[in-house]
Coordinates of C-alpha atoms in Angstrom, one line a residue:
I1 CA 97.6 -3.7 -22.6
K2 CA 94.9 -1.2 -23.6
N3 CA 97.4 1.6 -24.3
H4 CA 99.7 -0.5 -26.5
T5 CA 97.3 -2.7 -28.4
A6 CA 94.9 -1.1 -30.9
D7 CA 93.0 -4.4 -31.6
P8 CA 93.7 -6.9 -28.8
S9 CA 93.4 -10.5 -29.6
V10 CA 91.1 -12.9 -27.8
E11 CA 94.0 -14.0 -25.6
L12 CA 94.8 -10.4 -24.5
K13 CA 91.1 -9.7 -23.8
Q14 CA 91.0 -12.7 -21.6
D15 CA 94.1 -11.4 -19.8
L16 CA 92.3 -8.0 -19.3
E17 CA 89.3 -9.8 -17.9
C18 CA 91.4 -11.6 -15.3
I19 CA 93.0 -8.2 -14.3
Y20 CA 89.6 -6.5 -13.9
S21 CA 88.3 -9.5 -12.0
L22 CA 91.2 -9.4 -9.6
L23 CA 90.8 -5.7 -9.2
S24 CA 87.1 -6.2 -8.4
Y25 CA 88.0 -8.8 -5.7
K26 CA 90.5 -6.3 -4.1
Y27 CA 87.8 -3.5 -4.0
L28 CA 85.4 -6.0 -2.5
N29 CA 87.8 -6.8 0.3
L30 CA 88.0 -3.1 1.0
H31 CA 84.2 -2.9 1.1
D32 CA 84.3 -0.5 -1.8
F33 CA 81.3 -2.1 -3.6
S34 CA 80.9 0.6 -6.2
G35 CA 84.6 0.2 -7.2
S36 CA 84.2 -3.5 -7.2
L37 CA 81.1 -3.3 -9.4
A38 CA 82.8 -1.0 -11.9
A39 CA 85.7 -3.4 -12.3
I40 CA 83.6 -6.5 -12.7
Q41 CA 81.4 -4.6 -15.3
N42 CA 84.6 -4.0 -17.3
A43 CA 85.3 -7.7 -17.1
V44 CA 81.8 -8.5 -18.4
D45 CA 82.2 -5.9 -21.3
I46 CA 85.5 -7.3 -22.4
L47 CA 84.3 -10.9 -22.6
Q48 CA 81.1 -9.8 -24.3
S49 CA 83.2 -8.0 -26.9
I50 CA 84.5 -11.4 -28.0
P51 CA 82.3 -12.5 -30.9
E52 CA 80.3 -15.6 -30.0
A53 CA 81.8 -17.5 -33.0
S54 CA 85.3 -16.9 -31.4
R55 CA 84.3 -17.9 -27.9
S56 CA 85.5 -21.2 -26.5
V57 CA 83.6 -23.1 -23.9
E58 CA 86.2 -21.9 -21.4
T59 CA 85.5 -18.3 -22.3
S60 CA 81.8 -18.9 -21.8
R61 CA 82.6 -20.3 -18.4
R62 CA 84.6 -17.2 -17.5
L63 CA 81.6 -15.1 -18.6
A64 CA 79.3 -17.1 -16.4
T65 CA 81.8 -16.6 -13.5
V66 CA 82.0 -12.8 -13.9
Y67 CA 78.2 -12.6 -14.0
R68 CA 78.1 -14.7 -10.8
D69 CA 80.5 -12.3 -9.2
K70 CA 78.6 -9.3 -10.5
A71 CA 75.4 -10.7 -9.0
N72 CA 77.1 -11.0 -5.6
I73 CA 78.4 -7.4 -5.7
Q74 CA 75.0 -6.1 -6.7
S75 CA 73.4 -7.8 -3.8
K76 CA 75.9 -6.0 -1.5
E77 CA 74.9 -2.8 -3.1
R78 CA 71.2 -3.7 -2.4
D79 CA 70.5 -3.9 -6.2
L80 CA 68.7 -7.2 -5.9
A81 CA 66.8 -6.8 -9.2
G82 CA 70.2 -6.4 -10.8
S83 CA 71.5 -9.5 -8.9
L84 CA 68.7 -11.6 -10.2
E85 CA 69.3 -10.5 -13.8
S86 CA 73.1 -11.2 -13.6
N87 CA 72.3 -14.5 -11.9
R88 CA 69.9 -15.4 -14.7
L89 CA 72.5 -14.7 -17.4
C90 CA 75.0 -16.8 -15.5
I91 CA 72.6 -19.8 -15.3
D92 CA 71.7 -19.5 -19.0
I93 CA 75.4 -19.6 -20.0
L94 CA 76.1 -22.6 -17.7
T95 CA 73.0 -24.4 -18.9
Q96 CA 74.4 -24.2 -22.5
C97 CA 77.8 -25.3 -21.3
V98 CA 76.2 -28.4 -19.6
K99 CA 74.4 -29.2 -22.8
E100 CA 77.6 -28.9 -24.9
G101 CA 80.0 -30.7 -22.6
N102 CA 78.1 -32.4 -19.7
Q103 CA 81.1 -31.6 -17.5
W104 CA 80.7 -32.1 -13.8
S105 CA 82.2 -28.7 -12.9
D106 CA 79.5 -27.0 -15.0
I107 CA 76.8 -29.1 -13.4
Q108 CA 78.0 -28.2 -9.9
E109 CA 78.4 -24.5 -10.7
S110 CA 74.9 -24.4 -12.1
S111 CA 73.5 -25.9 -8.9
N112 CA 75.5 -23.4 -6.9
N113 CA 73.9 -20.5 -8.9
Y114 CA 70.4 -21.8 -8.4
L115 CA 71.2 -21.7 -4.7
N116 CA 72.4 -18.1 -5.1
R117 CA 69.1 -17.3 -6.8
T118 CA 67.2 -18.5 -3.7
R119 CA 69.3 -16.2 -1.6
Y120 CA 68.6 -13.1 -3.7
F121 CA 64.9 -13.8 -3.6
G122 CA 65.1 -14.3 0.1
L123 CA 66.8 -10.9 0.5
M124 CA 64.0 -9.4 -1.5
G125 CA 61.4 -11.0 0.8
D126 CA 59.9 -12.9 -2.1
F127 CA 59.4 -16.2 -0.4
E128 CA 57.1 -17.8 -3.0
E129 CA 60.0 -17.4 -5.5
V130 CA 62.4 -18.9 -2.9
I131 CA 60.3 -22.0 -2.8
Q132 CA 59.9 -22.1 -6.6
T133 CA 63.6 -21.7 -7.2
V134 CA 64.4 -24.4 -4.6
S135 CA 62.0 -26.7 -6.6
E136 CA 63.8 -25.8 -9.8
M137 CA 67.2 -26.6 -8.2
E138 CA 65.8 -29.9 -7.0
D139 CA 64.7 -30.8 -10.6
F140 CA 68.1 -29.8 -11.9
I141 CA 70.0 -31.9 -9.3
S142 CA 67.7 -34.9 -10.0
Q143 CA 68.8 -34.9 -13.6
Y144 CA 72.4 -35.4 -12.7
Q145 CA 72.3 -37.2 -9.4
H146 CA 73.6 -40.4 -11.1
M147 CA 76.9 -38.5 -11.8
D148 CA 77.3 -37.4 -8.2
T149 CA 79.5 -40.2 -6.9
R150 CA 80.7 -38.1 -4.0
G151 CA 77.4 -36.7 -2.9
E152 CA 78.5 -33.1 -3.6
L153 CA 75.1 -32.0 -4.8
N154 CA 73.5 -33.1 -1.6
Y155 CA 75.0 -30.1 0.2
N156 CA 73.2 -27.7 -2.2
R157 CA 70.0 -29.8 -1.6
A158 CA 70.5 -29.3 2.1
S159 CA 71.1 -25.6 1.7
G160 CA 68.0 -25.4 -0.4
M161 CA 66.0 -27.0 2.4
V162 CA 67.4 -24.3 4.8
F163 CA 66.1 -21.6 2.4
H164 CA 62.8 -23.4 2.1
G165 CA 62.6 -23.6 5.9
M166 CA 63.2 -19.8 6.1
A167 CA 60.4 -19.2 3.6
L168 CA 58.0 -21.4 5.5
S169 CA 58.8 -19.7 8.8
Q170 CA 58.1 -16.3 7.2
S171 CA 54.7 -17.5 6.2
G172 CA 54.0 -18.8 9.8
D173 CA 54.4 -22.5 9.1
L174 CA 56.8 -23.2 12.0
E175 CA 56.3 -27.0 12.0
G176 CA 57.0 -27.2 8.3
S177 CA 60.0 -25.0 8.6
L178 CA 61.4 -27.1 11.5
A179 CA 61.0 -30.3 9.4
K180 CA 63.0 -28.7 6.6
Y181 CA 65.8 -27.7 9.0
Q182 CA 65.9 -31.2 10.5
A183 CA 66.1 -32.8 7.0
A184 CA 68.9 -30.5 6.1
E185 CA 70.7 -31.3 9.4
E186 CA 70.6 -35.1 8.5
I187 CA 72.3 -34.4 5.2
Y188 CA 75.0 -32.2 6.6
Q189 CA 75.8 -34.6 9.4
A190 CA 75.7 -37.7 7.2
K191 CA 79.0 -36.7 5.6
V192 CA 80.9 -34.3 7.8
R193 CA 83.3 -32.0 5.8
D194 CA 85.7 -30.2 8.2
T195 CA 86.0 -27.1 6.0
P196 CA 85.1 -23.5 6.5
L197 CA 82.3 -23.7 4.0
W198 CA 80.7 -26.8 5.7
R199 CA 81.0 -25.1 9.1
E200 CA 79.4 -21.9 7.7
E201 CA 76.5 -23.8 6.2
V202 CA 75.9 -25.8 9.3
S203 CA 76.1 -22.7 11.5
Y204 CA 73.4 -20.9 9.5
L205 CA 71.3 -24.0 9.7
Y206 CA 71.4 -24.0 13.5
T207 CA 70.9 -20.3 13.7
N208 CA 67.7 -20.5 11.7
K209 CA 66.5 -23.6 13.4
G210 CA 67.1 -21.8 16.8
V211 CA 65.0 -18.8 15.6
V212 CA 62.1 -21.2 14.8
L213 CA 62.4 -23.0 18.1
E214 CA 62.4 -19.7 19.9
R215 CA 59.2 -18.6 18.2
M216 CA 57.7 -22.0 19.2
G217 CA 58.6 -21.3 22.8
R218 CA 61.1 -24.1 23.0
L219 CA 63.8 -21.8 24.5
D220 CA 66.2 -24.4 25.9
E221 CA 66.5 -26.1 22.5
A222 CA 66.8 -22.7 20.8
L223 CA 69.7 -21.8 23.1
E224 CA 71.4 -25.1 22.4
C225 CA 71.1 -24.4 18.6
S226 CA 72.5 -20.9 19.2
E227 CA 75.5 -22.2 21.1
T228 CA 76.2 -24.7 18.4
A229 CA 76.0 -22.1 15.6
I230 CA 78.3 -19.7 17.5
G231 CA 80.8 -22.5 18.1
Y232 CA 81.1 -23.3 14.4
F233 CA 81.2 -19.6 13.4
K234 CA 83.9 -18.6 15.9
D235 CA 86.0 -21.4 14.3
I236 CA 85.3 -20.0 10.8
V237 CA 86.3 -16.4 11.9
Y238 CA 89.3 -17.0 14.2
R239 CA 90.8 -20.4 13.1
H240 CA 90.2 -20.1 9.4
G241 CA 90.7 -16.3 9.3
K242 CA 87.4 -15.3 7.6
F243 CA 87.2 -12.0 9.4
E244 CA 84.8 -10.7 6.7
E245 CA 82.2 -12.9 8.5
L246 CA 82.8 -11.2 11.8
N247 CA 79.6 -9.2 11.6
N248 CA 77.5 -12.3 11.2
L249 CA 79.1 -13.7 14.4
V250 CA 78.0 -10.5 16.2
T251 CA 74.4 -11.1 14.9
M252 CA 74.5 -14.6 16.3
Y253 CA 75.7 -13.2 19.7
L254 CA 72.7 -10.8 19.7
N255 CA 70.3 -13.6 18.9
Q256 CA 71.7 -15.6 21.7
G257 CA 71.4 -12.7 24.1
A258 CA 67.7 -12.3 23.3
I259 CA 67.1 -16.0 24.1
L260 CA 68.9 -15.7 27.4
D261 CA 66.8 -12.6 28.2
R262 CA 63.6 -14.6 27.7
L263 CA 65.0 -17.5 29.8
G264 CA 65.7 -15.0 32.6
H265 CA 69.4 -15.4 32.4
L266 CA 70.0 -11.6 32.4
D267 CA 73.6 -11.6 33.6
R268 CA 74.7 -14.1 30.9
A269 CA 72.8 -12.2 28.3
R270 CA 74.5 -9.0 29.2
D271 CA 77.9 -10.6 28.9
V272 CA 77.0 -11.8 25.4
Y273 CA 75.7 -8.3 24.4
S274 CA 79.0 -6.8 25.7
Q275 CA 81.0 -9.1 23.4
A276 CA 78.8 -8.2 20.5
I277 CA 79.0 -4.4 21.2
Q278 CA 82.8 -4.5 21.7
I279 CA 83.3 -6.1 18.3
R280 CA 80.8 -3.9 16.5
E281 CA 82.1 -0.7 18.0
H282 CA 85.6 -1.6 16.7
M283 CA 84.2 -2.2 13.3
V284 CA 82.3 1.0 13.1
L285 CA 84.4 3.4 15.1
K286 CA 87.9 2.1 14.4
E287 CA 87.6 0.4 11.0
G288 CA 85.2 3.0 9.6
R289 CA 82.4 0.5 8.7
T290 CA 79.7 3.2 8.6
D291 CA 77.5 0.6 6.8
L292 CA 77.1 -1.1 10.2
T293 CA 76.0 2.1 12.1
I294 CA 72.4 0.9 12.3
E295 CA 73.4 -2.5 13.5
L296 CA 75.6 -1.0 16.3
A297 CA 72.6 1.1 17.4
G298 CA 70.5 -2.0 17.5
A299 CA 73.0 -3.7 19.8
Y300 CA 72.8 -0.7 22.1
I301 CA 69.1 -1.1 22.2
N302 CA 69.4 -4.8 23.1
V303 CA 71.7 -4.2 26.0
S304 CA 69.6 -1.2 27.2
V305 CA 66.5 -3.4 27.4
N306 CA 68.4 -6.1 29.3
Q307 CA 69.7 -3.5 31.8
S308 CA 66.2 -2.1 32.3
L309 CA 64.9 -5.6 33.0
S310 CA 67.7 -5.9 35.6
G311 CA 66.7 -2.6 37.2
Q312 CA 69.9 -0.8 35.9
F313 CA 68.0 2.2 34.5
Q314 CA 70.9 4.6 34.6
E315 CA 73.0 2.3 32.5
A316 CA 70.0 1.6 30.2
L317 CA 69.6 5.3 29.7
V318 CA 73.3 5.7 28.6
N319 CA 73.0 2.9 26.0
V320 CA 69.6 3.9 24.6
S321 CA 71.0 7.5 24.2
R322 CA 73.9 6.1 22.3
A323 CA 71.5 4.3 20.0
H324 CA 69.4 7.4 19.6
A325 CA 72.4 9.5 18.5
L326 CA 73.4 6.9 15.9
F327 CA 69.8 6.6 14.5
R328 CA 69.6 10.4 14.3
K329 CA 72.9 10.6 12.4
S330 CA 71.7 7.9 10.0
F331 CA 68.3 9.5 9.5
E332 CA 69.8 12.8 8.7
A333 CA 71.9 11.0 6.0
T334 CA 69.3 8.7 4.5
G335 CA 65.8 9.8 5.6
E336 CA 64.7 6.2 5.7
P337 CA 61.3 5.7 7.4
I338 CA 62.4 2.6 9.4
V339 CA 65.2 4.7 10.9
K340 CA 62.6 7.3 11.9
F341 CA 60.6 4.6 13.6
Y342 CA 63.7 3.6 15.7
L343 CA 64.3 7.3 16.5
A344 CA 60.8 7.4 18.0
L345 CA 61.4 4.1 19.8
T346 CA 64.6 5.2 21.5
L347 CA 62.9 8.5 22.6
Q348 CA 60.1 6.5 24.1
N349 CA 62.6 4.2 26.0
R350 CA 64.6 7.2 27.1
A351 CA 61.5 8.8 28.7
R352 CA 60.6 5.5 30.4
Y353 CA 64.1 5.1 31.9
L354 CA 64.2 8.7 33.0
V355 CA 60.9 8.2 35.0
Q356 CA 62.5 5.2 36.7

């Protein structure tokens, strides 16, 4: 199209945007985030080149969608400031679409993007902004609650409560955090939706609730939450084929192993760690997911600590040495201070296991 059209029409530009958006999605599936970002930026530029006077409401919606997708890719590239800016532009466009048409799809998408904004602030560790954005989303939902005949916006309200709960737990308000998770749980369970998205949301709820219960010393309840979360998430990955979420399942296994360690169920914990390591080794060593190298090293540390608690110091030494080798490789590549800290930690543990 670009080679054979000197001055493409609006319709051809929209076709080009669709092609670039599809290309961005393909790069994303290959974990090529820079390629994905370049493609989605082309989509943004093409839609922005359409004069505002010539833009239909549908074109504005497409522009909001590509800004939404751009924000998601930027978050994967750890450009969270860029994510927030793209998200802001998306919400601004959708707000105008709502004013012009008051269509339910625009209202729902606006609510979704407020929720995305809370996630980006959470990734930045700015928990005051998380709480502020959840409040803004609540205000937005309240304006259009009368149109929500199927209770669709309640799911975003529940997800907002989960983010609010995470923010409260970070500030040390464990009781307040638990109350938010329990309120969200009531909404999720009031109208069960047997879909991958519903199961994913509920699994994250139980994961975070379990973390708070563990910090409160309520380990049996924490373990129950962990088992529920893993059950939902295994279904998402294996029955619904969302293998891109496999790494999150591994993280849940590692969290469960830590709870079992604290309960003294060392053999069960070790079995859980073995499952986690097997999956993560395949992802890093066979699939080339070098972005997960640090996470694999962390899994080796978990199982080495478990083995040392069980008196298996030789096995612990093997695994902490594996972790040390991966941290060293990562530090040589990035020089990140946190990796240097873990290098020191693994050396300290190696010395301790050698003495034993």
